[in-house]
CSV table of C-alpha atoms in Angstrom, one decimal:
chain,number,residue,atom,x,y,z
A,1,MET,CA,-46.0,-4.2,94.9
A,2,LYS,CA,-48.7,-4.9,92.2
A,3,ARG,CA,-50.0,-1.8,90.2
A,4,ILE,CA,-53.7,-1.6,89.9
A,5,SER,CA,-56.4,0.4,88.7
A,6,ILE,CA,-60.3,0.2,90.2
A,7,PHE,CA,-62.8,1.3,87.4
A,8,GLY,CA,-65.9,1.4,88.9
A,9,ALA,CA,-64.4,1.6,92.2
A,10,THR,CA,-67.6,3.2,94.1
A,11,GLY,CA,-69.9,0.5,93.1
A,12,SER,CA,-70.6,-2.7,94.6
A,13,ILE,CA,-67.7,-4.2,92.9
A,14,GLY,CA,-65.3,-1.8,93.3
A,15,GLN,CA,-65.9,-1.3,96.8
A,16,SER,CA,-65.4,-5.0,97.6
A,17,THR,CA,-62.4,-4.9,95.9
A,18,ILE,CA,-61.3,-2.1,97.7
A,19,ASP,CA,-62.0,-4.2,100.7
A,20,LEU,CA,-59.7,-6.9,100.1
A,21,ILE,CA,-57.0,-4.1,99.0
A,22,LYS,CA,-57.2,-2.0,102.3
A,23,ARG,CA,-56.5,-5.1,103.9
A,24,ASP,CA,-53.3,-5.5,102.8
A,25,LYS,CA,-52.4,-2.1,101.1
A,26,ALA,CA,-48.7,-2.3,101.7
A,27,SER,CA,-48.8,-5.2,98.6
A,28,TYR,CA,-50.5,-2.6,96.4
A,29,ASP,CA,-49.8,0.5,94.3
A,30,VAL,CA,-52.8,2.5,93.5
A,31,ILE,CA,-52.8,4.4,90.1
A,32,ALA,CA,-56.4,5.0,89.5
A,33,LEU,CA,-59.8,4.9,91.0
A,34,THR,CA,-62.9,6.0,89.2
A,35,GLY,CA,-66.7,6.7,90.1
A,36,GLY,CA,-69.5,8.5,89.0
A,37,ALA,CA,-71.7,10.5,91.5
A,38,ASN,CA,-70.2,9.5,94.8
A,39,ILE,CA,-67.9,12.1,94.8
A,40,ALA,CA,-67.8,11.7,99.0
A,41,GLN,CA,-66.8,7.9,98.6
A,42,LEU,CA,-64.4,8.7,95.7
A,43,ALA,CA,-62.5,11.0,97.5
A,44,GLN,CA,-61.9,8.6,100.8
A,45,ASP,CA,-61.1,5.8,99.3
A,46,SER,CA,-58.4,7.6,97.0
A,47,ARG,CA,-57.3,9.2,100.4
A,48,ASP,CA,-57.6,5.7,101.9
A,49,LEU,CA,-55.4,4.1,99.3
A,50,SER,CA,-53.4,6.6,98.1
A,51,ALA,CA,-54.6,6.8,94.3
A,52,ASP,CA,-52.3,8.7,91.8
A,53,ILE,CA,-55.1,9.8,90.5
A,54,ALA,CA,-59.6,10.3,91.2
A,55,ILE,CA,-61.9,10.5,87.9
A,56,THR,CA,-65.5,11.1,87.9
A,57,ALA,CA,-67.4,9.9,84.8
A,58,TYR,CA,-69.5,13.3,84.8
A,59,GLU,CA,-67.6,16.2,84.1
A,60,GLU,CA,-69.8,18.4,86.1
A,61,GLN,CA,-69.0,16.6,89.4
A,62,LEU,CA,-65.5,17.8,88.5
A,63,PRO,CA,-65.2,20.6,91.2
A,64,ALA,CA,-66.5,18.8,94.3
A,65,LEU,CA,-63.8,16.1,93.4
A,66,ARG,CA,-61.1,18.6,93.1
A,67,ASP,CA,-62.6,20.3,96.4
A,68,ALA,CA,-62.6,17.1,98.2
A,69,LEU,CA,-59.2,16.0,97.3
A,70,SER,CA,-57.6,19.7,97.6
A,71,GLY,CA,-54.1,19.3,99.3
A,72,THR,CA,-53.5,15.9,98.8
A,73,GLY,CA,-51.7,15.7,95.8
A,74,ILE,CA,-53.6,13.1,94.2
A,75,GLU,CA,-54.7,14.3,90.7
A,76,VAL,CA,-58.3,14.9,89.6
A,77,ALA,CA,-60.0,14.5,86.1
A,78,ALA,CA,-63.4,14.1,84.5
A,79,GLY,CA,-65.3,12.7,81.8
A,80,GLN,CA,-65.1,9.7,79.2
A,81,ALA,CA,-61.5,10.8,77.9
A,82,ALA,CA,-60.1,11.0,80.9
A,83,LEU,CA,-61.2,7.1,81.8
A,84,VAL,CA,-59.6,6.0,78.9
A,85,GLU,CA,-56.3,8.0,79.7
A,86,ALA,CA,-56.4,6.6,83.2
A,87,ALA,CA,-56.6,3.1,81.7
A,88,ALA,CA,-53.6,3.6,79.6
A,89,ARG,CA,-51.5,4.2,82.7
A,90,PRO,CA,-49.3,1.3,83.6
A,91,ALA,CA,-50.8,-1.2,85.6
A,92,ASP,CA,-50.1,-5.1,86.4
A,93,TRP,CA,-53.9,-5.2,87.2
A,94,ILE,CA,-57.4,-3.5,86.0
A,95,MET,CA,-60.5,-4.2,87.9
A,96,SER,CA,-63.5,-3.5,85.1
A,97,ALA,CA,-66.5,-2.7,87.3
A,98,ILE,CA,-68.1,0.1,85.2
A,99,VAL,CA,-71.6,-0.8,84.7
A,100,GLY,CA,-73.1,-0.7,81.5
A,101,ALA,CA,-71.5,0.2,77.7
A,102,ALA,CA,-69.7,2.9,79.4
A,103,GLY,CA,-67.1,0.5,80.2
A,104,LEU,CA,-66.5,-0.8,76.7
A,105,ALA,CA,-63.7,1.9,76.0
A,106,PRO,CA,-61.6,2.2,79.2
A,107,GLY,CA,-61.3,-2.0,79.1
A,108,PHE,CA,-59.9,-1.8,75.2
A,109,GLU,CA,-57.8,0.7,75.9
A,110,ALA,CA,-56.2,-1.3,79.1
A,111,LEU,CA,-55.4,-4.1,77.0
A,112,LYS,CA,-53.4,-2.2,74.4
A,113,HIS,CA,-50.8,-2.4,77.4
A,114,GLY,CA,-50.7,-5.6,77.9
A,115,THR,CA,-52.5,-5.1,81.5
A,116,SER,CA,-54.8,-8.2,83.1
A,117,LEU,CA,-58.3,-6.9,82.8
A,118,ALA,CA,-60.3,-8.1,85.6
A,119,LEU,CA,-63.5,-8.2,83.8
A,120,ALA,CA,-66.7,-7.7,86.0
A,121,ASN,CA,-68.3,-5.3,83.4
A,122,LYS,CA,-70.1,-7.9,81.1
A,123,GLU,CA,-71.5,-5.6,78.6
A,124,SER,CA,-68.0,-5.5,77.0
A,125,LEU,CA,-68.0,-9.4,76.2
A,126,VAL,CA,-71.7,-8.9,75.2
A,127,THR,CA,-71.3,-6.2,73.0
A,128,ALA,CA,-67.7,-6.8,71.3
A,129,GLY,CA,-66.6,-10.4,72.9
A,130,PRO,CA,-64.5,-11.2,69.6
A,131,LEU,CA,-63.3,-7.5,69.1
A,132,LEU,CA,-62.3,-7.9,73.0
A,133,LEU,CA,-60.8,-11.3,72.9
A,134,ALA,CA,-58.9,-10.4,69.8
A,135,GLU,CA,-57.2,-7.4,71.4
A,136,ALA,CA,-56.1,-9.2,74.3
A,137,ALA,CA,-54.4,-11.5,72.4
A,138,LYS,CA,-52.6,-9.0,70.2
A,139,HIS,CA,-51.2,-7.6,73.1
A,140,LYS,CA,-50.9,-10.6,75.0
A,141,ALA,CA,-53.1,-9.3,77.6
A,142,ARG,CA,-55.0,-11.5,80.0
A,143,ILE,CA,-58.9,-10.9,80.3
A,144,LEU,CA,-59.9,-12.6,84.2
A,145,PRO,CA,-63.4,-13.3,84.6
A,146,VAL,CA,-65.2,-11.6,87.8
A,147,ASP,CA,-68.9,-12.2,87.5
A,148,SER,CA,-69.8,-15.1,89.9
A,149,GLU,CA,-70.8,-17.4,87.3
A,150,HIS,CA,-67.9,-17.0,84.9
A,151,SER,CA,-65.2,-17.4,87.9
A,152,ALA,CA,-66.5,-20.4,88.8
A,153,VAL,CA,-66.5,-22.0,85.4
A,154,PHE,CA,-62.4,-20.6,85.0
A,155,GLN,CA,-61.9,-22.1,88.0
A,156,ALA,CA,-63.7,-25.5,87.5
A,157,LEU,CA,-61.8,-25.9,84.1
A,158,VAL,CA,-58.0,-25.6,85.9
A,159,GLY,CA,-56.6,-28.4,84.6
A,160,GLU,CA,-59.2,-29.4,82.0
A,161,GLN,CA,-59.2,-29.0,78.1
A,162,ILE,CA,-62.7,-27.0,77.1
A,163,SER,CA,-62.9,-29.7,74.2
A,164,GLU,CA,-63.7,-31.9,77.0
A,165,VAL,CA,-66.9,-29.7,78.2
A,166,GLU,CA,-70.2,-30.8,77.2
A,167,ARG,CA,-72.4,-28.3,78.8
A,168,VAL,CA,-71.7,-25.5,81.4
A,169,ILE,CA,-74.6,-24.8,83.5
A,170,ILE,CA,-74.9,-21.2,85.2
A,171,THR,CA,-77.2,-20.6,88.2
A,172,ALA,CA,-79.7,-18.1,89.1
A,173,SER,CA,-81.3,-16.9,92.1
A,174,GLY,CA,-84.3,-16.3,90.2
A,175,GLY,CA,-84.6,-12.7,91.8
A,176,PRO,CA,-87.4,-10.9,94.1
A,177,PHE,CA,-89.9,-12.4,91.4
A,178,ARG,CA,-88.7,-15.9,91.1
A,179,THR,CA,-92.8,-17.0,92.2
A,180,TRP,CA,-94.7,-14.3,90.9
A,181,SER,CA,-97.2,-14.8,88.3
A,182,ALA,CA,-97.2,-12.8,84.9
A,183,GLU,CA,-100.3,-10.8,86.1
A,184,GLN,CA,-98.3,-10.1,89.3
A,185,LEU,CA,-94.8,-8.7,87.2
A,186,LYS,CA,-96.8,-6.3,85.5
A,187,GLY,CA,-97.1,-4.4,88.5
A,188,ALA,CA,-94.2,-5.0,90.0
A,189,THR,CA,-92.6,-1.7,91.4
A,190,LEU,CA,-89.1,-0.2,91.6
A,191,ALA,CA,-89.1,-0.7,95.2
A,192,GLN,CA,-89.8,-4.7,95.2
A,193,ALA,CA,-87.4,-5.1,92.2
A,194,CYS,CA,-84.7,-3.7,94.2
A,195,LYS,CA,-84.6,-6.2,97.1
A,196,HIS,CA,-82.9,-9.2,95.7
A,197,PRO,CA,-82.9,-12.5,98.2
A,198,SER,CA,-79.3,-13.5,98.3
A,199,TRP,CA,-76.8,-10.4,96.7
A,200,ASP,CA,-75.7,-7.2,97.6
A,201,MET,CA,-75.6,-5.4,94.5
A,202,GLY,CA,-75.9,-2.3,92.9
A,203,GLN,CA,-79.5,-0.8,91.7
A,204,ARG,CA,-79.0,-1.7,88.1
A,205,ILE,CA,-77.9,-5.1,88.2
A,206,THR,CA,-80.7,-6.2,91.3
A,207,ILE,CA,-83.2,-4.6,88.7
A,208,ASP,CA,-81.8,-7.2,85.9
A,209,SER,CA,-81.6,-9.9,88.2
A,210,ALA,CA,-85.5,-9.4,88.7
A,211,SER,CA,-85.9,-9.3,85.1
A,212,MET,CA,-83.4,-12.1,84.3
A,213,PHE,CA,-81.7,-9.6,81.9
A,214,ASN,CA,-78.6,-10.0,84.2
A,215,LYS,CA,-78.3,-14.2,83.3
A,216,ALA,CA,-79.4,-13.2,79.7
A,217,LEU,CA,-76.5,-11.0,79.5
A,218,GLU,CA,-74.0,-13.8,81.4
A,219,ILE,CA,-75.5,-16.8,79.0
A,220,ILE,CA,-73.9,-14.3,76.0
A,221,GLU,CA,-71.0,-13.8,78.1
A,222,THR,CA,-69.9,-17.6,78.9
A,223,LYS,CA,-70.5,-18.5,74.7
A,224,GLU,CA,-68.0,-15.6,74.5
A,225,TYR,CA,-65.7,-16.0,77.1
A,226,PHE,CA,-65.3,-19.5,76.9
A,227,GLY,CA,-66.2,-20.1,73.3
A,228,LEU,CA,-69.2,-22.3,73.4
A,229,GLU,CA,-71.8,-23.0,71.1
A,230,PRO,CA,-75.0,-21.6,72.3
A,231,GLU,CA,-77.0,-25.3,72.9
A,232,GLU,CA,-73.7,-26.1,75.2
A,233,ILE,CA,-74.8,-23.3,77.8
A,234,GLU,CA,-77.8,-24.0,80.1
A,235,VAL,CA,-79.6,-22.2,83.2
A,236,ILE,CA,-80.9,-23.6,86.2
A,237,VAL,CA,-82.5,-21.4,89.3
A,238,HIS,CA,-81.0,-21.8,92.1
A,239,PRO,CA,-82.8,-19.9,95.1
A,240,GLY,CA,-79.6,-19.9,97.6
A,241,SER,CA,-77.0,-18.9,95.1
A,242,TYR,CA,-74.6,-21.3,97.0
A,243,ILE,CA,-73.6,-23.0,93.6
A,244,HIS,CA,-72.3,-20.3,91.2
A,245,ALA,CA,-71.8,-22.7,88.4
A,246,LEU,CA,-71.6,-26.1,87.1
A,247,VAL,CA,-69.3,-27.4,84.3
A,248,GLY,CA,-70.1,-31.0,82.6
A,249,PHE,CA,-67.8,-33.1,81.1
A,250,LYS,CA,-67.9,-36.0,78.2
A,251,ASP,CA,-67.5,-38.3,80.8
A,252,GLY,CA,-71.0,-37.0,82.5
A,253,ALA,CA,-69.3,-35.8,85.7
A,254,LEU,CA,-70.4,-32.5,86.4
A,255,MET,CA,-67.5,-30.0,88.5
A,256,ALA,CA,-69.4,-27.3,90.5
A,257,HIS,CA,-67.8,-24.6,92.0
A,258,MET,CA,-69.7,-23.6,95.6
A,259,GLY,CA,-69.4,-20.7,98.1
A,260,VAL,CA,-71.6,-18.3,100.3
A,261,PRO,CA,-72.9,-15.6,97.6
A,262,ASP,CA,-69.8,-13.1,98.6
A,263,MET,CA,-68.4,-11.2,95.3
A,264,ARG,CA,-65.2,-11.2,97.1
A,265,HIS,CA,-64.7,-15.2,95.9
A,266,ALA,CA,-64.4,-14.3,92.6
A,267,ILE,CA,-62.5,-10.7,92.8
A,268,GLY,CA,-60.1,-12.2,95.3
A,269,TYR,CA,-59.6,-14.8,93.1
A,270,ALA,CA,-58.6,-12.8,90.2
A,271,LEU,CA,-56.7,-10.4,91.7
A,272,HIS,CA,-54.5,-13.0,93.1
A,273,TRP,CA,-54.5,-15.3,90.3
A,274,PRO,CA,-52.4,-17.7,89.2
A,275,GLU,CA,-52.3,-18.3,93.0
A,276,ARG,CA,-55.2,-19.2,95.4
A,277,ARG,CA,-54.7,-16.8,98.7
A,278,ALA,CA,-56.7,-16.7,102.2
A,279,LEU,CA,-60.1,-14.4,101.5
A,280,PRO,CA,-62.1,-12.8,104.8
A,281,VAL,CA,-65.5,-14.8,103.4
A,282,GLU,CA,-67.9,-16.8,105.0
A,283,ARG,CA,-67.1,-20.9,105.1
A,284,LEU,CA,-69.9,-22.8,103.9
A,285,ASP,CA,-71.4,-24.9,106.5
A,286,LEU,CA,-73.0,-28.2,104.8
A,287,ALA,CA,-74.6,-29.4,107.6
A,288,LYS,CA,-76.7,-26.1,108.4
A,289,LEU,CA,-77.4,-25.8,104.8
A,290,GLY,CA,-79.1,-29.3,104.7
A,291,SER,CA,-79.9,-29.5,101.0
A,292,LEU,CA,-79.8,-27.4,97.7
A,293,GLN,CA,-82.9,-26.0,95.7
A,294,PHE,CA,-83.2,-25.8,92.1
A,295,GLU,CA,-86.0,-25.0,89.3
A,296,ALA,CA,-85.9,-24.7,85.4
A,297,PRO,CA,-86.5,-21.3,84.4
A,298,ASP,CA,-89.5,-20.1,83.2
A,299,GLU,CA,-88.8,-18.1,79.7
A,300,VAL,CA,-92.1,-17.1,79.5
A,301,ARG,CA,-92.6,-14.9,82.3
A,302,PHE,CA,-89.1,-14.3,82.1
A,303,PRO,CA,-88.3,-13.6,78.1
A,304,ALA,CA,-85.2,-12.1,78.3
A,305,LEU,CA,-83.2,-15.8,78.4
A,306,ARG,CA,-85.2,-16.7,75.2
A,307,LEU,CA,-84.1,-13.2,73.7
A,308,ALA,CA,-80.4,-13.8,74.5
A,309,ARG,CA,-80.4,-17.2,72.5
A,310,GLU,CA,-81.7,-15.5,69.6
A,311,VAL,CA,-79.1,-13.0,69.7
A,312,MET,CA,-76.2,-16.1,70.0
A,313,GLN,CA,-78.0,-17.5,66.9
A,314,THR,CA,-78.0,-14.1,65.0
A,315,GLY,CA,-74.3,-12.9,66.0
A,316,GLY,CA,-72.7,-9.8,64.6
A,317,LEU,CA,-74.2,-6.2,66.5
A,318,ALA,CA,-77.1,-8.4,68.4
A,319,GLY,CA,-75.1,-8.0,71.3
A,320,ALA,CA,-74.7,-5.0,71.1
A,321,VAL,CA,-78.7,-3.9,70.3
A,322,PHE,CA,-80.0,-6.1,72.7
A,323,ASN,CA,-77.5,-4.6,75.9
A,324,ALA,CA,-78.4,-1.2,74.5
A,325,ALA,CA,-81.9,-1.4,74.5
A,326,LYS,CA,-81.7,-3.3,77.7
A,327,GLU,CA,-79.8,-0.4,79.2
A,328,THR,CA,-82.5,2.3,77.8
A,329,ALA,CA,-85.5,0.2,78.8
A,330,LEU,CA,-84.1,-0.1,82.3
A,331,ASP,CA,-83.4,4.1,82.7
A,332,LEU,CA,-86.8,4.5,81.9
A,333,PHE,CA,-88.2,2.0,84.3
A,334,ILE,CA,-86.1,3.1,87.2
A,335,ALA,CA,-87.4,6.9,85.8
A,336,GLY,CA,-90.9,5.3,86.1
A,337,GLN,CA,-91.8,5.7,82.6
A,338,VAL,CA,-92.7,2.1,82.1
A,339,GLY,CA,-93.7,-0.8,83.6
A,340,PHE,CA,-91.5,-3.8,84.7
A,341,THR,CA,-92.5,-6.2,81.9
A,342,ASP,CA,-92.3,-3.4,79.3
A,343,MET,CA,-88.6,-3.8,79.3
A,344,ALA,CA,-88.7,-6.9,77.7
A,345,VAL,CA,-91.2,-6.2,75.1
A,346,MET,CA,-89.2,-3.0,74.2
A,347,VAL,CA,-85.7,-5.0,73.9
A,348,GLU,CA,-87.7,-7.3,71.6
A,349,ARG,CA,-88.9,-5.2,69.5
A,350,VAL,CA,-85.9,-3.1,69.1
A,351,LEU,CA,-84.2,-6.3,67.9
A,352,ALA,CA,-87.0,-6.8,65.4
A,353,GLN,CA,-86.5,-3.6,64.0
A,354,MET,CA,-83.0,-3.8,63.6
A,355,SER,CA,-82.8,-7.8,62.9
A,356,PRO,CA,-81.9,-7.2,58.8
A,357,ASP,CA,-78.8,-5.5,59.9
A,358,LEU,CA,-77.5,-7.2,62.6
A,359,GLY,CA,-75.8,-10.5,61.8
A,360,HIS,CA,-73.1,-9.2,59.5
A,361,GLN,CA,-71.7,-13.0,58.9
A,362,ASP,CA,-69.7,-12.0,55.5
A,363,VAL,CA,-68.5,-8.8,57.3
A,364,GLN,CA,-65.8,-7.9,59.7
A,365,ILE,CA,-67.4,-6.1,62.9
A,366,THR,CA,-65.6,-3.2,64.1
A,367,LEU,CA,-66.0,-1.4,67.2
A,368,ASP,CA,-67.4,1.9,65.4
A,369,MET,CA,-70.0,-0.6,64.1
A,370,VAL,CA,-70.6,-1.6,67.9
A,371,TYR,CA,-71.0,1.9,69.0
A,372,GLN,CA,-73.2,2.8,65.9
A,373,ALA,CA,-75.5,-0.4,66.9
A,374,ASP,CA,-75.8,0.8,70.4
A,375,ALA,CA,-76.8,4.6,69.6
A,376,GLU,CA,-79.7,3.4,67.2
A,377,ALA,CA,-81.1,0.8,69.4
A,378,ARG,CA,-81.4,3.5,72.4
A,379,ALA,CA,-82.8,5.9,69.9
A,380,ARG,CA,-85.3,3.2,69.0
A,381,VAL,CA,-85.8,2.4,72.3
A,382,LEU,CA,-87.0,6.3,73.4
A,383,SER,CA,-89.2,6.4,70.1
A,384,LEU,CA,-91.0,3.3,71.4
A,385,GLN,CA,-91.5,5.1,74.5
A,386,ALA,CA,-92.8,8.3,72.9
A,387,GLY,CA,-95.5,6.2,71.0
A,388,ALA,CA,-96.7,4.9,73.6
């Protein structure tokens, strides 16, 4: 049996992972499931999968979790320290699907124990990519990409040399505001931003998709994971989301990964790697599909893409600041305290304010420095909002 843990079990990635596990429960020994405030779902999945321990990220939710699992023999815990402790428990495979920078510490802890880390938490590579990859190499652990775009690139590179790659093209659906004017975007509401045309995802990532911040993070993630130069990474808008990424080689050939928009493709590949097993996903009917649509991205209406390229050029702590500022601005938008287009404005201002301290080209970046930059960026966004 493969020993597995799922961090972020109650989110969309976690639930898709659990769907695959439940179809073959005899093959898996579930060590830990973690979640947030959805205690009912966390408790139900913990019972169904006979998890050793269930953990909520919120300490105030511990009594509810304890009550929900009373009499089951399943251990319960809460808080950030409990998440890190759970990541240290022996496991063969850990899904890292906690949203945001909060997923960084458990992922690092898992790598210390040589675990295969299925990484859906893109913020880990954006904020501390070199550190994460070095930690994996140090402990002979493996990071398996779970973002659909990076899984697609990973698969297209099987049997190929990265030195033969000329460019990588990751696709973007364009989100719900693909055809909106800049003026319309200023008035975009939370409800409108939460209606993705292709993917079924959680609230935060759906809004990030609408603003193209999700794609901005993925550009940086592509650079870090595959060791590419910024100019070798392209974005193309593909509204249907059938092609997840393309790899272009020096001979001019393009290798594309295609499939219906279903995260179980990437999750299943990571779960079974290095094997490729049957998955319960819809098969793509090319005749029915008929044609594929592509558009160039508009970095004026969606400045997150431009900011991502500036972050890659700066290096150092720029990714940590970019992500932290984005997360905080997103919190404010969800709370109704700033407008949709204000998010990018705030991120750009914070990057400009902190720019003298971001590069650190000759300084060895540490995890403490990442956390300090993260905290300062969040504080600066809140300061901007307070002074607005």
